[in-house]
Each structure stands twice: as C-alpha cells, then as structure tokens.
CSV table of C-alpha atoms and ligand atoms in Angstrom, one decimal:
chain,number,residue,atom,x,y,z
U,300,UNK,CA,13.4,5.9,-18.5
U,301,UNK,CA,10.0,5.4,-19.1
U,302,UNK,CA,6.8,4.9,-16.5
U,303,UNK,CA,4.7,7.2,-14.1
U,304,UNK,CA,7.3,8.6,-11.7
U,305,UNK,CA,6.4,6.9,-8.5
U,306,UNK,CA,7.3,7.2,-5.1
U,307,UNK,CA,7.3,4.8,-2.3
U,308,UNK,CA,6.2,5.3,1.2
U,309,UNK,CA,7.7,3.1,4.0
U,310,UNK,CA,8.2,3.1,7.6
U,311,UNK,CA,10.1,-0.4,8.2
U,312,UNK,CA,10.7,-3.6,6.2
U,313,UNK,CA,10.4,-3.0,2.8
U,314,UNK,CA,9.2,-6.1,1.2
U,315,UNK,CA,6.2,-4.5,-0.6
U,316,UNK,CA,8.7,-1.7,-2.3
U,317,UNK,CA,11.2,-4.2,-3.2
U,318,UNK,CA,7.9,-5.7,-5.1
U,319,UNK,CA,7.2,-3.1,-6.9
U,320,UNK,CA,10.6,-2.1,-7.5
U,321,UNK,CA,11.5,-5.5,-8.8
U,322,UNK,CA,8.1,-5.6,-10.9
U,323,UNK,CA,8.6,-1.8,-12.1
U,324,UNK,CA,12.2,-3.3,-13.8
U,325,UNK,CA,10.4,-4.8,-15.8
U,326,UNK,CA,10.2,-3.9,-19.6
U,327,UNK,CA,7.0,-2.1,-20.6
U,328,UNK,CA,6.1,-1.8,-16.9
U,329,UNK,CA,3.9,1.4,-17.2
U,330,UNK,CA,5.2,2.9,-13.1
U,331,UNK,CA,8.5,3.6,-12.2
U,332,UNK,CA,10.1,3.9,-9.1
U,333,UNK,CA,11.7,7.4,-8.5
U,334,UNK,CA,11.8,7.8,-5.2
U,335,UNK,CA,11.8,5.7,-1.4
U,336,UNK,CA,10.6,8.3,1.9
U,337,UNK,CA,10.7,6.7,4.8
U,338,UNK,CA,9.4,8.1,8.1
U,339,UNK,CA,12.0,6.6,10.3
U,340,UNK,CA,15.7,6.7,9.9
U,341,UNK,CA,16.2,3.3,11.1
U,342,UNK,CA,13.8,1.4,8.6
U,343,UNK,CA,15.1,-1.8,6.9
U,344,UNK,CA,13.8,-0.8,3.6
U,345,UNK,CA,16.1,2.2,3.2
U,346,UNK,CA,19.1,0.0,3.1
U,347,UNK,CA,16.9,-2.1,0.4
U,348,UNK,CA,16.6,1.5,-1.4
U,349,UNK,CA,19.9,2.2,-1.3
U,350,UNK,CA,21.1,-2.0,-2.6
U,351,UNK,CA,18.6,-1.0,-5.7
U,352,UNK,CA,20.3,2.7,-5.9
U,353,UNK,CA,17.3,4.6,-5.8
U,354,UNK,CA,17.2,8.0,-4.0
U,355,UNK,CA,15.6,7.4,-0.5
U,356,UNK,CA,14.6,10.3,1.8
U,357,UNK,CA,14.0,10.2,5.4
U,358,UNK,CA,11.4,12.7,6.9
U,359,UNK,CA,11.8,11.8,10.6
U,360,UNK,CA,8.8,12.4,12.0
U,361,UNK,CA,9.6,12.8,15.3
U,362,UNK,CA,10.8,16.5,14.4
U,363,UNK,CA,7.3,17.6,13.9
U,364,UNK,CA,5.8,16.8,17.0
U,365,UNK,CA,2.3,16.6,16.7
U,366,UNK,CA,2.1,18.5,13.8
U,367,UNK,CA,0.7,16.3,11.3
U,368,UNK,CA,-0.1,19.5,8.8
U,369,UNK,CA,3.6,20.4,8.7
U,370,UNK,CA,4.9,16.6,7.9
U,371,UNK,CA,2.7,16.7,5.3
U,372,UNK,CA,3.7,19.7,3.9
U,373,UNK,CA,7.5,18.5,3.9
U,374,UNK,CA,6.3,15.5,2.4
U,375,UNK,CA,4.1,17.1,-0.1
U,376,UNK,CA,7.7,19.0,-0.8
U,377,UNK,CA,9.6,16.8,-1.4
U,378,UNK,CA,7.3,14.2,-3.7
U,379,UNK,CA,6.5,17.4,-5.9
U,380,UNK,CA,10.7,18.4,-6.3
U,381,UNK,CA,11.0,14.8,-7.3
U,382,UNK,CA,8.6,15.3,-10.3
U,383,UNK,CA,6.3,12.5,-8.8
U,384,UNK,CA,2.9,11.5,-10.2
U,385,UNK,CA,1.8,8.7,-8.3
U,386,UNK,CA,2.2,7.6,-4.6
U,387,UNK,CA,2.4,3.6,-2.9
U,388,UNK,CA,2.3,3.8,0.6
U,389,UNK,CA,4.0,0.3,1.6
U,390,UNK,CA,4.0,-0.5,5.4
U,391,UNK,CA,3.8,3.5,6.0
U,392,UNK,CA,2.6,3.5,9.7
U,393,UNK,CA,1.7,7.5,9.3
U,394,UNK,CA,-1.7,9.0,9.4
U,395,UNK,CA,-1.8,11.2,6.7
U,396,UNK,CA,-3.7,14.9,7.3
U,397,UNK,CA,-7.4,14.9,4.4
U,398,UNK,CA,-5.9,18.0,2.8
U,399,UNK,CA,-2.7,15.8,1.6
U,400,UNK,CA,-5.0,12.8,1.1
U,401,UNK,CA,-7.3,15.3,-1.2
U,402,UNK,CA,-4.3,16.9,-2.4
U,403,UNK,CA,-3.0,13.4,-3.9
U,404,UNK,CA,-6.6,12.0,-4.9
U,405,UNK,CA,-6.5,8.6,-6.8
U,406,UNK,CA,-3.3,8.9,-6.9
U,407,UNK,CA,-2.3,7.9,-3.3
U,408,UNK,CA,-2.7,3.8,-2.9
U,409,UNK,CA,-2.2,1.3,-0.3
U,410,UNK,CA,-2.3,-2.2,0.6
U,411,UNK,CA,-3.7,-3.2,3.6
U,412,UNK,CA,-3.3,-6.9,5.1
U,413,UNK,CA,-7.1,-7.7,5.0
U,414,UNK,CA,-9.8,-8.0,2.6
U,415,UNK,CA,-11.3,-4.9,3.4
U,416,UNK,CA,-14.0,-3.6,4.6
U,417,UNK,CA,-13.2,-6.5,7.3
U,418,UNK,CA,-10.5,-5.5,9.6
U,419,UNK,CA,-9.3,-2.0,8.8
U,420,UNK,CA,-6.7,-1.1,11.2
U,421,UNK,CA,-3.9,-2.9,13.0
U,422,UNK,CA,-2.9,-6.2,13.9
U,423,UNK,CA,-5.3,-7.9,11.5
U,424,UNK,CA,-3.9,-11.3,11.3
U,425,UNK,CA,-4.4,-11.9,15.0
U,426,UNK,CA,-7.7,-10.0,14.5
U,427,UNK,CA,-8.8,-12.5,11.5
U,428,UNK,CA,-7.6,-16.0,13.7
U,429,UNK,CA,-10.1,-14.2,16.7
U,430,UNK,CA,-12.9,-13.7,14.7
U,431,UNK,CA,-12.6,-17.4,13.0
U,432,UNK,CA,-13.1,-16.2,9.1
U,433,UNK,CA,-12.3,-18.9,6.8
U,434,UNK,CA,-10.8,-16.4,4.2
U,435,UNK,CA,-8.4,-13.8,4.8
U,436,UNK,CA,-6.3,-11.5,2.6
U,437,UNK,CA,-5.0,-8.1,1.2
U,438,UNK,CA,-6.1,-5.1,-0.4
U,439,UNK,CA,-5.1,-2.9,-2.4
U,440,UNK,CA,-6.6,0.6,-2.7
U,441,UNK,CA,-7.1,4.0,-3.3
U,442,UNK,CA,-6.4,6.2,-0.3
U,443,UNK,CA,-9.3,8.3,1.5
U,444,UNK,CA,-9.1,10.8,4.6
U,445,UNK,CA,-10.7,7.7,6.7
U,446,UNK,CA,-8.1,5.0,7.6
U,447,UNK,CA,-8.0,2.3,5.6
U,448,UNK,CA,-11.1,3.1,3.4
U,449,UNK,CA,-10.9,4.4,-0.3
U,450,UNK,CA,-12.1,2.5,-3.5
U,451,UNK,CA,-10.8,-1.3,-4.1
U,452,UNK,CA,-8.7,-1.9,-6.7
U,453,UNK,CA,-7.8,-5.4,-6.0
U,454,UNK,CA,-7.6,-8.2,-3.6
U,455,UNK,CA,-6.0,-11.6,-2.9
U,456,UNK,CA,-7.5,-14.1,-0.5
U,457,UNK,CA,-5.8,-16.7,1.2
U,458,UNK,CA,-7.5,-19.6,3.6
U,459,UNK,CA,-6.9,-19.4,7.3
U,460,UNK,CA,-5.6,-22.7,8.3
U,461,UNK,CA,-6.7,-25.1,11.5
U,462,UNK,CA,-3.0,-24.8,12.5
U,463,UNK,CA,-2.0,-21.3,11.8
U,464,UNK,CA,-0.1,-18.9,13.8
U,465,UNK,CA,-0.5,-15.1,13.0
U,466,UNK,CA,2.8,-16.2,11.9
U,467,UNK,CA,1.8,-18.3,9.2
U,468,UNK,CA,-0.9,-16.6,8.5
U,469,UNK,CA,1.0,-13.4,7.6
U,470,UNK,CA,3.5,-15.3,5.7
U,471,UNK,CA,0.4,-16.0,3.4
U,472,UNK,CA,-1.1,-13.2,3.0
U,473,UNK,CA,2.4,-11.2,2.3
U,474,UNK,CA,2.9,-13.6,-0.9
U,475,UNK,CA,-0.4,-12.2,-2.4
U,476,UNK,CA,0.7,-8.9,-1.0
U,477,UNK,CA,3.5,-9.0,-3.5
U,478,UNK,CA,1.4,-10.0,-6.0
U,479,UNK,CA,-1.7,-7.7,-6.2
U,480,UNK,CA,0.2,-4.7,-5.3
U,481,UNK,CA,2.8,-4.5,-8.6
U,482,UNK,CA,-0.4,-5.3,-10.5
U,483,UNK,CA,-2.5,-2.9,-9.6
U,484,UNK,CA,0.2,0.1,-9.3
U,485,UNK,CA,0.4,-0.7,-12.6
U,486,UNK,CA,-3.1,-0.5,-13.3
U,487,UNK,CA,-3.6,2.8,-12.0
U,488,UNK,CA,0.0,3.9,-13.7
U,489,UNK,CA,-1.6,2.7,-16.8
U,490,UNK,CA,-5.3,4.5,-16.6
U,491,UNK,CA,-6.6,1.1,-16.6
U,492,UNK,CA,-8.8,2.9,-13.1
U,493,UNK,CA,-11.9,4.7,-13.1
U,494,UNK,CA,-13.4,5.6,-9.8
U,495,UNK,CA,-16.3,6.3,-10.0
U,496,UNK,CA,-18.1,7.1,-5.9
U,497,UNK,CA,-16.5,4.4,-3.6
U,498,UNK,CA,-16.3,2.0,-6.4
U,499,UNK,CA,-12.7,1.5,-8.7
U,500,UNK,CA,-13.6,0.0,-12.3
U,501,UNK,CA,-10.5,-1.9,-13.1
U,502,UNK,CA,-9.8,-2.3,-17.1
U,503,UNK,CA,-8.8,-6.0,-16.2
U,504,UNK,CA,-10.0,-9.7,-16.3
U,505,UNK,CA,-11.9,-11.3,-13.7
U,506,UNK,CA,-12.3,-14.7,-12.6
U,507,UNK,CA,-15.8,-16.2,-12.0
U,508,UNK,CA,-13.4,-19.2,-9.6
U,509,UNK,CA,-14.7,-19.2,-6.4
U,510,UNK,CA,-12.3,-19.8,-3.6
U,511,UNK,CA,-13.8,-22.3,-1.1
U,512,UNK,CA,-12.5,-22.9,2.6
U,513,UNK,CA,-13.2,-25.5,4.0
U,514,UNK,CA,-12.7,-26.9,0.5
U,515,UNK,CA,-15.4,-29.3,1.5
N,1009,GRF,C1,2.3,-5.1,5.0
N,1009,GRF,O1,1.7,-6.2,5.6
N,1009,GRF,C2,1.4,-4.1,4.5
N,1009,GRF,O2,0.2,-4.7,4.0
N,1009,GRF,C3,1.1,-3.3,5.8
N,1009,GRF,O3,2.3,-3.2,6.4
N,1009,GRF,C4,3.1,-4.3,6.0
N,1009,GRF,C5,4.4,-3.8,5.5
N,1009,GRF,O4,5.3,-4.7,5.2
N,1009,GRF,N1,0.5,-2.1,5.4
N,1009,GRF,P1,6.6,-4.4,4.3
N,1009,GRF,O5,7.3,-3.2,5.0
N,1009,GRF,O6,6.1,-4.0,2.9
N,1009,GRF,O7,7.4,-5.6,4.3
C-alpha cells in the first residue's frame, strides 16, 4: 500500500483518527494509516481502530509514573518498529518530553481546538464563550517542545453564536476539525510544507474571502 506510514496518537474518542483514517482510504491519498497508540486502555477510539482493523497499541501511562523520559522512549519504540514516518497526535492528552518532540521534528502534528496563538491549552471552547471572540476555531500544526505552539499549517474558523453552549460551539468547531486535519496530514505527507522559523509555507491555494461575524 502506498502513503507515508503514519501513526495516530489518541487518548479517548477518536473522531479526528477515524478522519484521517477515512480520508487516508482514499485513492492517491499521499499518508497512510499504520498504526493507532493510545495512552489509556479504556479509550473509545481503540475499539474504532480495531472496527477499521488497524493495529492499535496501548502504552498505559500510568506504568511510568512520572517518568515522562521513559514513556517516550517506549513510545519512540514502538513508532520506529512500526516503520513510521510521520506522527498525528489526535486528542492525545500527554505532554510529550523536547528530546522526543526534537526527535520527531516536522514530523509530529496536532490539532488543537482554537485558532491559535488564542487559547493554547485546555477547555478552549468555554475559554472562547468567556472572552466574547466573534470567531473561533481549530488548528492544525507542527509540534514544538512548548504546548500547543509549533508552526501553523492550517486553520478553520467558525462564528461563535449569541445562543451557543460550549456544546454547540464544539460541535462546530469539530466539523472543521475533520476537515483541516486530513488536509493538511496530507500536505505535510506530500512535502507540500516548508518551515521555515515559526512560519509553515503550505504549497496550497488560499482564499482572499474574509469570514465576517457579526455578518453585519
Ligand atoms: C479534539 O477537539 C482535538 O482538537 C483536541 O482533542 C479533541 C479530540 O477529539 N486536541 P477526538 O478524540 O479526535 O474525537
């Protein structure tokens, strides 16, 4: 089969790999999916791993205590026995250690439910709704030692509602989730990326629409 070998990186639901799993079937698409880790045993996105019947690994860990250098290392272990080039974190609630972050270098990416630099971090939706932003969205980048930082590769803005809920507004922004993410895995699969500092030159059209809330 052809496609970067990729692995997946989850920690719970699974909608983002079944994304890119489902986008990666189809033909020409330049990633693959080879393997799923998950860091928890119980995460619903292993038993979507297993419906697709890709291999899935679980690297509890809980058994490493606060060793963050020796989860890594079994990590690192494992992605290189599985031949893998390129690595999606997906709802991966681990902090990874800089020497495995350096280690993977523009090839470790993530999507993160804001449009970054705004609300790196946790609980963002709540955290957008607080702060009143008209816009809100996801990002998809590549991943540095810093949480949540790294250079953009793309991003997908919704508008934030009069009546939303974090509810509703997560529901939003995880439909452009599943949209940016398979396309820019598969820019970065295809060396469509240069990075070049903190900035990520995409080989890819832009849009000059502006995207207006209130639409006025
Ligand atoms: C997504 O919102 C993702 O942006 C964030 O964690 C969530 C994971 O959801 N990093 P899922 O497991 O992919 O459904």
């Amino acid at each position: 089969m052809a496609g970067v070998p990729t692995a997946v990186l989850i920690s719970g639901r699974g909608s983002n790999f079944s994304a890119l799993h489902a986008a990666s079937l189809a033909p020409g698409y330049p990633a693959r999916i080879a393997l799923v880790i998950s860091n928890r045993a119980d995460a619903p996105g292993l038993e979507l791993a297993a419906a697709a019947g890709l291999p899935a690994e679980v690297i509890e860990h809980a058994a490493f205590g606060r060793d963050r250098e020796k989860f890594d290392a079994a990590l690192d272990a494992k992605l290189h026995a599985a031949g893998i080039r390129l690595v999606a974190l997906a709802g991966f609630m681990r902090l990874l250690t800089p020497r495995f972050v350096d280690a993977w270098r523009d090839r470790l990416v993530n999507i993160h439910p804001s449009l970054l630099p705004a609300f790196p971090g946790l609980d963002t939706h709540a955290r957008a709704l607080a702060a009143g932003v008209r816009l809100h969205g996801a990002s998809v980048h590549l991943v540095r030692a810093e949480v949540d930082s790294g250079p953009i590769l793309a991003q997908g803005a919704v508008p934030v509602l009069p009546d939303d809920t974090e509810d509703r507004l997560a529901a939003r922004v995880l439909a452009v989730e599943h949209r940016i993410y398979p396309m820019a895995l598969a820019w970065l699969a295809a060396g469509k990326v240069r990075v070049e500092g903190n900035v990520a030159r995409v080989d890819a059209p832009c849009s000059e629409a502006a995207l207006i809330n209130p639409a006025g």
